[in-house]
Structure formats: structure tokens, C-alpha cells
Amino acid sequence: GANLSGAYVENADLSYTDLHRASLALTNLGGADLSGANLRETNLSNANLSGAKVQSACFGNNPGLSLELQQNLIQRGAIFEQS
């Protein structure tokens, strides 16, 4: 996947983007639209997802994603797939 580590994509429209196995470590995704995006196996270590739109975004096996943040994303409409 793509290496977007440390990128500043705050408020970007990334809806329906295929980010499978990408590295988004240290990336600022605050306010970004990730609706319907494929984020399975994406490295989210220290990524900022505050205010990101995650309705129907698919997550699963994400390095760096805490259980607390996972629960928060589910409450905001994200989908988590089990391995």
C-alpha cells in the first residue's frame, strides 16, 4: 500500500479510497471524509482521526489502533472486520 506517513490531509475528501495496507502512521486525518474507504490492514499508529467521517469505512487488523479508538470509530459508523 501507499506510504502516507506523516501526511497532512486534514479535511480531505478520501471517501471510497482504497487505502488497504497503506501506512498512515502520524498522519493528520482530522475532519477528513473517509466514508466508505477501505482501511483494512492500514497502519494507523499515532494517526489523528478526530472529527473524521468514517461512516461505512472498513477497518480490520490495523496496527496502532487502540481498542478505545476502535470502539469510538464503530460508534461513528465504521465497520470492523475480523481476521
PDB file of N, CA and C in Angstrom:
ATOM      1  N   GLY A   1       0.801  -1.196   0.000  1.00  0.00           N
ATOM      2  CA  GLY A   1       0.000   0.000   0.000  1.00  0.00           C
ATOM      3  C   GLY A   1       0.842   1.257   0.000  1.00  0.00           C
ATOM      4  N   ALA A   2       0.205   2.354  -0.150  1.00  0.00           N
ATOM      5  CA  ALA A   2       0.863   3.661  -0.207  1.00  0.00           C
ATOM      6  C   ALA A   2       1.436   4.054   1.146  1.00  0.00           C
ATOM      7  N   ASN A   3       2.515   4.814   1.127  1.00  0.00           N
ATOM      8  CA  ASN A   3       3.106   5.331   2.359  1.00  0.00           C
ATOM      9  C   ASN A   3       2.762   6.808   2.477  1.00  0.00           C
ATOM     10  N   LEU A   4       1.787   7.100   3.333  1.00  0.00           N
ATOM     11  CA  LEU A   4       1.372   8.480   3.584  1.00  0.00           C
ATOM     12  C   LEU A   4       1.734   8.900   5.003  1.00  0.00           C
ATOM     13  N   SER A   5       2.723   8.237   5.573  1.00  0.00           N
ATOM     14  CA  SER A   5       3.131   8.524   6.954  1.00  0.00           C
ATOM     15  C   SER A   5       3.464   9.998   7.113  1.00  0.00           C
ATOM     16  N   GLY A   6       2.877  10.602   8.135  1.00  0.00           N
ATOM     17  CA  GLY A   6       3.157  11.994   8.451  1.00  0.00           C
ATOM     18  C   GLY A   6       2.466  13.000   7.547  1.00  0.00           C
ATOM     19  N   ALA A   7       1.646  12.541   6.625  1.00  0.00           N
ATOM     20  CA  ALA A   7       0.972  13.458   5.699  1.00  0.00           C
ATOM     21  C   ALA A   7      -0.064  14.305   6.440  1.00  0.00           C
ATOM     22  N   TYR A   8      -0.313  15.479   5.916  1.00  0.00           N
ATOM     23  CA  TYR A   8      -1.321  16.381   6.464  1.00  0.00           C
ATOM     24  C   TYR A   8      -2.492  16.388   5.490  1.00  0.00           C
ATOM     25  N   VAL A   9      -3.506  15.608   5.798  1.00  0.00           N
ATOM     26  CA  VAL A   9      -4.675  15.510   4.921  1.00  0.00           C
ATOM     27  C   VAL A   9      -5.948  15.903   5.670  1.00  0.00           C
ATOM     28  N   GLU A  10      -5.792  16.820   6.595  1.00  0.00           N
ATOM     29  CA  GLU A  10      -6.929  17.300   7.375  1.00  0.00           C
ATOM     30  C   GLU A  10      -8.008  17.834   6.438  1.00  0.00           C
ATOM     31  N   ASN A  11      -9.255  17.429   6.695  1.00  0.00           N
ATOM     32  CA  ASN A  11     -10.436  17.848   5.936  1.00  0.00           C
ATOM     33  C   ASN A  11     -10.440  17.386   4.477  1.00  0.00           C
ATOM     34  N   ALA A  12      -9.550  16.475   4.091  1.00  0.00           N
ATOM     35  CA  ALA A  12      -9.500  15.981   2.709  1.00  0.00           C
ATOM     36  C   ALA A  12     -10.661  15.028   2.434  1.00  0.00           C
ATOM     37  N   ASP A  13     -11.082  14.970   1.186  1.00  0.00           N
ATOM     38  CA  ASP A  13     -12.111  14.020   0.775  1.00  0.00           C
ATOM     39  C   ASP A  13     -11.425  12.750   0.285  1.00  0.00           C
ATOM     40  N   LEU A  14     -11.386  11.748   1.157  1.00  0.00           N
ATOM     41  CA  LEU A  14     -10.807  10.448   0.831  1.00  0.00           C
ATOM     42  C   LEU A  14     -11.897   9.382   0.798  1.00  0.00           C
ATOM     43  N   SER A  15     -13.130   9.808   0.580  1.00  0.00           N
ATOM     44  CA  SER A  15     -14.247   8.863   0.576  1.00  0.00           C
ATOM     45  C   SER A  15     -14.061   7.832  -0.531  1.00  0.00           C
ATOM     46  N   TYR A  16     -14.348   6.594  -0.191  1.00  0.00           N
ATOM     47  CA  TYR A  16     -14.273   5.447  -1.100  1.00  0.00           C
ATOM     48  C   TYR A  16     -12.866   5.198  -1.652  1.00  0.00           C
ATOM     49  N   THR A  17     -11.849   5.713  -0.983  1.00  0.00           N
ATOM     50  CA  THR A  17     -10.461   5.486  -1.385  1.00  0.00           C
ATOM     51  C   THR A  17      -9.996   4.122  -0.899  1.00  0.00           C
ATOM     52  N   ASP A  18      -9.201   3.427  -1.716  1.00  0.00           N
ATOM     53  CA  ASP A  18      -8.632   2.139  -1.315  1.00  0.00           C
ATOM     54  C   ASP A  18      -7.287   2.388  -0.653  1.00  0.00           C
ATOM     55  N   LEU A  19      -7.270   2.341   0.679  1.00  0.00           N
ATOM     56  CA  LEU A  19      -6.049   2.549   1.459  1.00  0.00           C
ATOM     57  C   LEU A  19      -5.601   1.243   2.116  1.00  0.00           C
ATOM     58  N   HIS A  20      -6.008   0.117   1.551  1.00  0.00           N
ATOM     59  CA  HIS A  20      -5.650  -1.203   2.071  1.00  0.00           C
ATOM     60  C   HIS A  20      -4.134  -1.332   2.174  1.00  0.00           C
ATOM     61  N   ARG A  21      -3.665  -1.685   3.382  1.00  0.00           N
ATOM     62  CA  ARG A  21      -2.248  -1.882   3.692  1.00  0.00           C
ATOM     63  C   ARG A  21      -1.396  -0.618   3.540  1.00  0.00           C
ATOM     64  N   ALA A  22      -2.016   0.538   3.498  1.00  0.00           N
ATOM     65  CA  ALA A  22      -1.254   1.789   3.449  1.00  0.00           C
ATOM     66  C   ALA A  22      -0.692   2.100   4.832  1.00  0.00           C
ATOM     67  N   SER A  23       0.297   2.970   4.876  1.00  0.00           N
ATOM     68  CA  SER A  23       0.797   3.460   6.157  1.00  0.00           C
ATOM     69  C   SER A  23       0.328   4.894   6.344  1.00  0.00           C
ATOM     70  N   LEU A  24      -0.499   5.080   7.364  1.00  0.00           N
ATOM     71  CA  LEU A  24      -0.979   6.414   7.728  1.00  0.00           C
ATOM     72  C   LEU A  24      -0.461   6.790   9.112  1.00  0.00           C
ATOM     73  N   ALA A  25       0.654   6.188   9.506  1.00  0.00           N
ATOM     74  CA  ALA A  25       1.255   6.487  10.807  1.00  0.00           C
ATOM     75  C   ALA A  25       1.580   7.975  10.882  1.00  0.00           C
ATOM     76  N   LEU A  26       1.237   8.588  12.009  1.00  0.00           N
ATOM     77  CA  LEU A  26       1.497  10.008  12.268  1.00  0.00           C
ATOM     78  C   LEU A  26       0.779  10.945  11.297  1.00  0.00           C
ATOM     79  N   THR A  27      -0.246  10.447  10.620  1.00  0.00           N
ATOM     80  CA  THR A  27      -0.972  11.257   9.644  1.00  0.00           C
ATOM     81  C   THR A  27      -2.115  12.005  10.316  1.00  0.00           C
ATOM     82  N   ASN A  28      -2.299  13.271   9.942  1.00  0.00           N
ATOM     83  CA  ASN A  28      -3.400  14.070  10.467  1.00  0.00           C
ATOM     84  C   ASN A  28      -4.601  13.907   9.543  1.00  0.00           C
ATOM     85  N   LEU A  29      -5.575  13.103   9.992  1.00  0.00           N
ATOM     86  CA  LEU A  29      -6.803  12.865   9.242  1.00  0.00           C
ATOM     87  C   LEU A  29      -7.989  13.581   9.881  1.00  0.00           C
ATOM     88  N   GLY A  30      -7.720  14.540  10.745  1.00  0.00           N
ATOM     89  CA  GLY A  30      -8.777  15.263  11.438  1.00  0.00           C
ATOM     90  C   GLY A  30      -9.746  15.899  10.458  1.00  0.00           C
ATOM     91  N   GLY A  31     -11.024  15.574  10.588  1.00  0.00           N
ATOM     92  CA  GLY A  31     -12.056  16.150   9.738  1.00  0.00           C
ATOM     93  C   GLY A  31     -12.107  15.584   8.331  1.00  0.00           C
ATOM     94  N   ALA A  32     -11.227  14.642   7.999  1.00  0.00           N
ATOM     95  CA  ALA A  32     -11.218  14.059   6.652  1.00  0.00           C
ATOM     96  C   ALA A  32     -12.461  13.203   6.436  1.00  0.00           C
ATOM     97  N   ASP A  33     -12.895  13.108   5.198  1.00  0.00           N
ATOM     98  CA  ASP A  33     -14.028  12.250   4.851  1.00  0.00           C
ATOM     99  C   ASP A  33     -13.484  10.903   4.386  1.00  0.00           C
ATOM    100  N   LEU A  34     -13.616   9.890   5.254  1.00  0.00           N
ATOM    101  CA  LEU A  34     -13.173   8.530   4.954  1.00  0.00           C
ATOM    102  C   LEU A  34     -14.368   7.607   4.711  1.00  0.00           C
ATOM    103  N   SER A  35     -15.528   8.178   4.449  1.00  0.00           N
ATOM    104  CA  SER A  35     -16.749   7.393   4.250  1.00  0.00           C
ATOM    105  C   SER A  35     -16.543   6.355   3.158  1.00  0.00           C
ATOM    106  N   GLY A  36     -16.832   5.092   3.484  1.00  0.00           N
ATOM    107  CA  GLY A  36     -16.743   4.026   2.502  1.00  0.00           C
ATOM    108  C   GLY A  36     -15.335   3.626   2.100  1.00  0.00           C
ATOM    109  N   ALA A  37     -14.323   4.201   2.721  1.00  0.00           N
ATOM    110  CA  ALA A  37     -12.934   3.885   2.360  1.00  0.00           C
ATOM    111  C   ALA A  37     -12.537   2.502   2.864  1.00  0.00           C
ATOM    112  N   ASN A  38     -11.601   1.875   2.167  1.00  0.00           N
ATOM    113  CA  ASN A  38     -11.045   0.587   2.575  1.00  0.00           C
ATOM    114  C   ASN A  38      -9.769   0.860   3.359  1.00  0.00           C
ATOM    115  N   LEU A  39      -9.824   0.659   4.672  1.00  0.00           N
ATOM    116  CA  LEU A  39      -8.681   0.896   5.552  1.00  0.00           C
ATOM    117  C   LEU A  39      -8.228  -0.397   6.223  1.00  0.00           C
ATOM    118  N   ARG A  40      -8.528  -1.544   5.612  1.00  0.00           N
ATOM    119  CA  ARG A  40      -8.114  -2.823   6.186  1.00  0.00           C
ATOM    120  C   ARG A  40      -6.595  -2.945   6.139  1.00  0.00           C
ATOM    121  N   GLU A  41      -6.034  -3.384   7.273  1.00  0.00           N
ATOM    122  CA  GLU A  41      -4.597  -3.600   7.443  1.00  0.00           C
ATOM    123  C   GLU A  41      -3.775  -2.319   7.271  1.00  0.00           C
ATOM    124  N   THR A  42      -4.418  -1.173   7.417  1.00  0.00           N
ATOM    125  CA  THR A  42      -3.731   0.113   7.324  1.00  0.00           C
ATOM    126  C   THR A  42      -3.083   0.446   8.660  1.00  0.00           C
ATOM    127  N   ASN A  43      -1.828   0.882   8.623  1.00  0.00           N
ATOM    128  CA  ASN A  43      -1.115   1.274   9.840  1.00  0.00           C
ATOM    129  C   ASN A  43      -1.624   2.644  10.276  1.00  0.00           C
ATOM    130  N   LEU A  44      -2.247   2.690  11.447  1.00  0.00           N
ATOM    131  CA  LEU A  44      -2.806   3.935  11.976  1.00  0.00           C
ATOM    132  C   LEU A  44      -2.097   4.375  13.256  1.00  0.00           C
ATOM    133  N   SER A  45      -0.843   3.974  13.421  1.00  0.00           N
ATOM    134  CA  SER A  45      -0.077   4.336  14.621  1.00  0.00           C
ATOM    135  C   SER A  45       0.021   5.852  14.756  1.00  0.00           C
ATOM    136  N   ASN A  46      -0.479   6.359  15.864  1.00  0.00           N
ATOM    137  CA  ASN A  46      -0.435   7.791  16.178  1.00  0.00           C
ATOM    138  C   ASN A  46      -1.094   8.675  15.123  1.00  0.00           C
ATOM    139  N   ALA A  47      -2.040   8.123  14.377  1.00  0.00           N
ATOM    140  CA  ALA A  47      -2.794   8.928  13.413  1.00  0.00           C
ATOM    141  C   ALA A  47      -3.889   9.693  14.151  1.00  0.00           C
ATOM    142  N   ASN A  48      -4.187  10.896  13.690  1.00  0.00           N
ATOM    143  CA  ASN A  48      -5.250  11.712  14.265  1.00  0.00           C
ATOM    144  C   ASN A  48      -6.514  11.505  13.436  1.00  0.00           C
ATOM    145  N   LEU A  49      -7.513  10.866  14.037  1.00  0.00           N
ATOM    146  CA  LEU A  49      -8.790  10.618  13.362  1.00  0.00           C
ATOM    147  C   LEU A  49      -9.927  11.432  13.973  1.00  0.00           C
ATOM    148  N   SER A  50      -9.592  12.429  14.783  1.00  0.00           N
ATOM    149  CA  SER A  50     -10.643  13.203  15.449  1.00  0.00           C
ATOM    150  C   SER A  50     -11.458  13.981  14.419  1.00  0.00           C
ATOM    151  N   GLY A  51     -12.750  13.810  14.501  1.00  0.00           N
ATOM    152  CA  GLY A  51     -13.657  14.509  13.600  1.00  0.00           C
ATOM    153  C   GLY A  51     -13.729  13.929  12.202  1.00  0.00           C
ATOM    154  N   ALA A  52     -12.992  12.855  11.928  1.00  0.00           N
ATOM    155  CA  ALA A  52     -13.047  12.238  10.600  1.00  0.00           C
ATOM    156  C   ALA A  52     -14.400  11.561  10.404  1.00  0.00           C
ATOM    157  N   LYS A  53     -14.919  11.637   9.191  1.00  0.00           N
ATOM    158  CA  LYS A  53     -16.171  10.961   8.850  1.00  0.00           C
ATOM    159  C   LYS A  53     -15.818   9.537   8.445  1.00  0.00           C
ATOM    160  N   VAL A  54     -16.330   8.557   9.179  1.00  0.00           N
ATOM    161  CA  VAL A  54     -15.953   7.159   8.956  1.00  0.00           C
ATOM    162  C   VAL A  54     -17.160   6.260   8.668  1.00  0.00           C
ATOM    163  N   GLN A  55     -18.299   6.842   8.330  1.00  0.00           N
ATOM    164  CA  GLN A  55     -19.493   6.053   8.039  1.00  0.00           C
ATOM    165  C   GLN A  55     -19.198   5.042   6.935  1.00  0.00           C
ATOM    166  N   SER A  56     -19.414   3.762   7.229  1.00  0.00           N
ATOM    167  CA  SER A  56     -19.213   2.652   6.285  1.00  0.00           C
ATOM    168  C   SER A  56     -17.763   2.452   5.847  1.00  0.00           C
ATOM    169  N   ALA A  57     -16.814   3.091   6.511  1.00  0.00           N
ATOM    170  CA  ALA A  57     -15.397   2.822   6.232  1.00  0.00           C
ATOM    171  C   ALA A  57     -15.057   1.452   6.805  1.00  0.00           C
ATOM    172  N   CYS A  58     -14.260   0.670   6.080  1.00  0.00           N
ATOM    173  CA  CYS A  58     -13.920  -0.696   6.500  1.00  0.00           C
ATOM    174  C   CYS A  58     -12.534  -0.742   7.118  1.00  0.00           C
ATOM    175  N   PHE A  59     -12.479  -1.199   8.363  1.00  0.00           N
ATOM    176  CA  PHE A  59     -11.235  -1.366   9.094  1.00  0.00           C
ATOM    177  C   PHE A  59     -11.059  -2.837   9.431  1.00  0.00           C
ATOM    178  N   GLY A  60      -9.856  -3.219   9.824  1.00  0.00           N
ATOM    179  CA  GLY A  60      -9.580  -4.572  10.293  1.00  0.00           C
ATOM    180  C   GLY A  60      -8.084  -4.818  10.311  1.00  0.00           C
ATOM    181  N   ASN A  61      -7.594  -5.433  11.380  1.00  0.00           N
ATOM    182  CA  ASN A  61      -6.155  -5.722  11.533  1.00  0.00           C
ATOM    183  C   ASN A  61      -5.302  -4.473  11.340  1.00  0.00           C
ATOM    184  N   ASN A  62      -5.636  -3.419  12.078  1.00  0.00           N
ATOM    185  CA  ASN A  62      -4.940  -2.143  11.938  1.00  0.00           C
ATOM    186  C   ASN A  62      -3.872  -1.960  13.005  1.00  0.00           C
ATOM    187  N   PRO A  63      -2.578  -2.021  12.626  1.00  0.00           N
ATOM    188  CA  PRO A  63      -1.523  -1.734  13.600  1.00  0.00           C
ATOM    189  C   PRO A  63      -1.684  -0.321  14.160  1.00  0.00           C
ATOM    190  N   GLY A  64      -1.480  -0.185  15.455  1.00  0.00           N
ATOM    191  CA  GLY A  64      -1.504   1.124  16.089  1.00  0.00           C
ATOM    192  C   GLY A  64      -2.879   1.636  16.461  1.00  0.00           C
ATOM    193  N   LEU A  65      -3.919   0.844  16.239  1.00  0.00           N
ATOM    194  CA  LEU A  65      -5.275   1.290  16.555  1.00  0.00           C
ATOM    195  C   LEU A  65      -5.690   0.708  17.898  1.00  0.00           C
ATOM    196  N   SER A  66      -5.912   1.575  18.875  1.00  0.00           N
ATOM    197  CA  SER A  66      -6.285   1.112  20.212  1.00  0.00           C
ATOM    198  C   SER A  66      -7.722   0.603  20.222  1.00  0.00           C
ATOM    199  N   LEU A  67      -8.022  -0.250  21.182  1.00  0.00           N
ATOM    200  CA  LEU A  67      -9.380  -0.760  21.340  1.00  0.00           C
ATOM    201  C   LEU A  67     -10.348   0.390  21.610  1.00  0.00           C
ATOM    202  N   GLU A  68      -9.898   1.364  22.386  1.00  0.00           N
ATOM    203  CA  GLU A  68     -10.730   2.534  22.694  1.00  0.00           C
ATOM    204  C   GLU A  68     -11.096   3.299  21.420  1.00  0.00           C
ATOM    205  N   LEU A  69     -10.110   3.541  20.557  1.00  0.00           N
ATOM    206  CA  LEU A  69     -10.388   4.258  19.311  1.00  0.00           C
ATOM    207  C   LEU A  69     -11.256   3.402  18.389  1.00  0.00           C
ATOM    208  N   GLN A  70     -11.017   2.106  18.384  1.00  0.00           N
ATOM    209  CA  GLN A  70     -11.844   1.208  17.571  1.00  0.00           C
ATOM    210  C   GLN A  70     -13.305   1.324  17.979  1.00  0.00           C
ATOM    211  N   GLN A  71     -13.580   1.293  19.275  1.00  0.00           N
ATOM    212  CA  GLN A  71     -14.955   1.427  19.760  1.00  0.00           C
ATOM    213  C   GLN A  71     -15.547   2.776  19.369  1.00  0.00           C
ATOM    214  N   ASN A  72     -14.741   3.829  19.452  1.00  0.00           N
ATOM    215  CA  ASN A  72     -15.196   5.159  19.067  1.00  0.00           C
ATOM    216  C   ASN A  72     -15.553   5.205  17.580  1.00  0.00           C
ATOM    217  N   LEU A  73     -14.725   4.593  16.746  1.00  0.00           N
ATOM    218  CA  LEU A  73     -14.982   4.585  15.305  1.00  0.00           C
ATOM    219  C   LEU A  73     -16.244   3.794  14.973  1.00  0.00           C
ATOM    220  N   ILE A  74     -16.468   2.691  15.677  1.00  0.00           N
ATOM    221  CA  ILE A  74     -17.684   1.895  15.473  1.00  0.00           C
ATOM    222  C   ILE A  74     -18.918   2.731  15.813  1.00  0.00           C
ATOM    223  N   GLN A  75     -18.848   3.486  16.905  1.00  0.00           N
ATOM    224  CA  GLN A  75     -19.964   4.358  17.291  1.00  0.00           C
ATOM    225  C   GLN A  75     -20.229   5.420  16.230  1.00  0.00           C
ATOM    226  N   ARG A  76     -19.200   5.773  15.470  1.00  0.00           N
ATOM    227  CA  ARG A  76     -19.326   6.787  14.420  1.00  0.00           C
ATOM    228  C   ARG A  76     -19.665   6.175  13.059  1.00  0.00           C
ATOM    229  N   GLY A  77     -19.915   4.849  13.022  1.00  0.00           N
ATOM    230  CA  GLY A  77     -20.390   4.220  11.797  1.00  0.00           C
ATOM    231  C   GLY A  77     -19.383   3.385  11.035  1.00  0.00           C
ATOM    232  N   ALA A  78     -18.172   3.225  11.565  1.00  0.00           N
ATOM    233  CA  ALA A  78     -17.160   2.410  10.893  1.00  0.00           C
ATOM    234  C   ALA A  78     -17.497   0.928  11.008  1.00  0.00           C
ATOM    235  N   ILE A  79     -16.991   0.152  10.079  1.00  0.00           N
ATOM    236  CA  ILE A  79     -17.178  -1.298  10.053  1.00  0.00           C
ATOM    237  C   ILE A  79     -15.832  -1.955  10.328  1.00  0.00           C
ATOM    238  N   PHE A  80     -15.805  -2.881  11.283  1.00  0.00           N
ATOM    239  CA  PHE A  80     -14.574  -3.616  11.591  1.00  0.00           C
ATOM    240  C   PHE A  80     -14.758  -5.075  11.231  1.00  0.00           C
ATOM    241  N   GLU A  81     -13.858  -5.590  10.412  1.00  0.00           N
ATOM    242  CA  GLU A  81     -13.896  -6.990  10.008  1.00  0.00           C
ATOM    243  C   GLU A  81     -12.890  -7.775  10.822  1.00  0.00           C
ATOM    244  N   GLN A  82     -13.275  -8.966  11.212  1.00  0.00           N
ATOM    245  CA  GLN A  82     -12.377  -9.848  11.957  1.00  0.00           C
ATOM    246  C   GLN A  82     -11.495 -10.596  10.976  1.00  0.00           C
ATOM    247  N   SER A  83     -10.287 -10.938  11.419  1.00  0.00           N
ATOM    248  CA  SER A  83      -9.378 -11.687  10.541  1.00  0.00           C
ATOM    249  C   SER A  83      -9.724 -13.155  10.534  1.00  0.00           C
TER     250      SER A  83
END
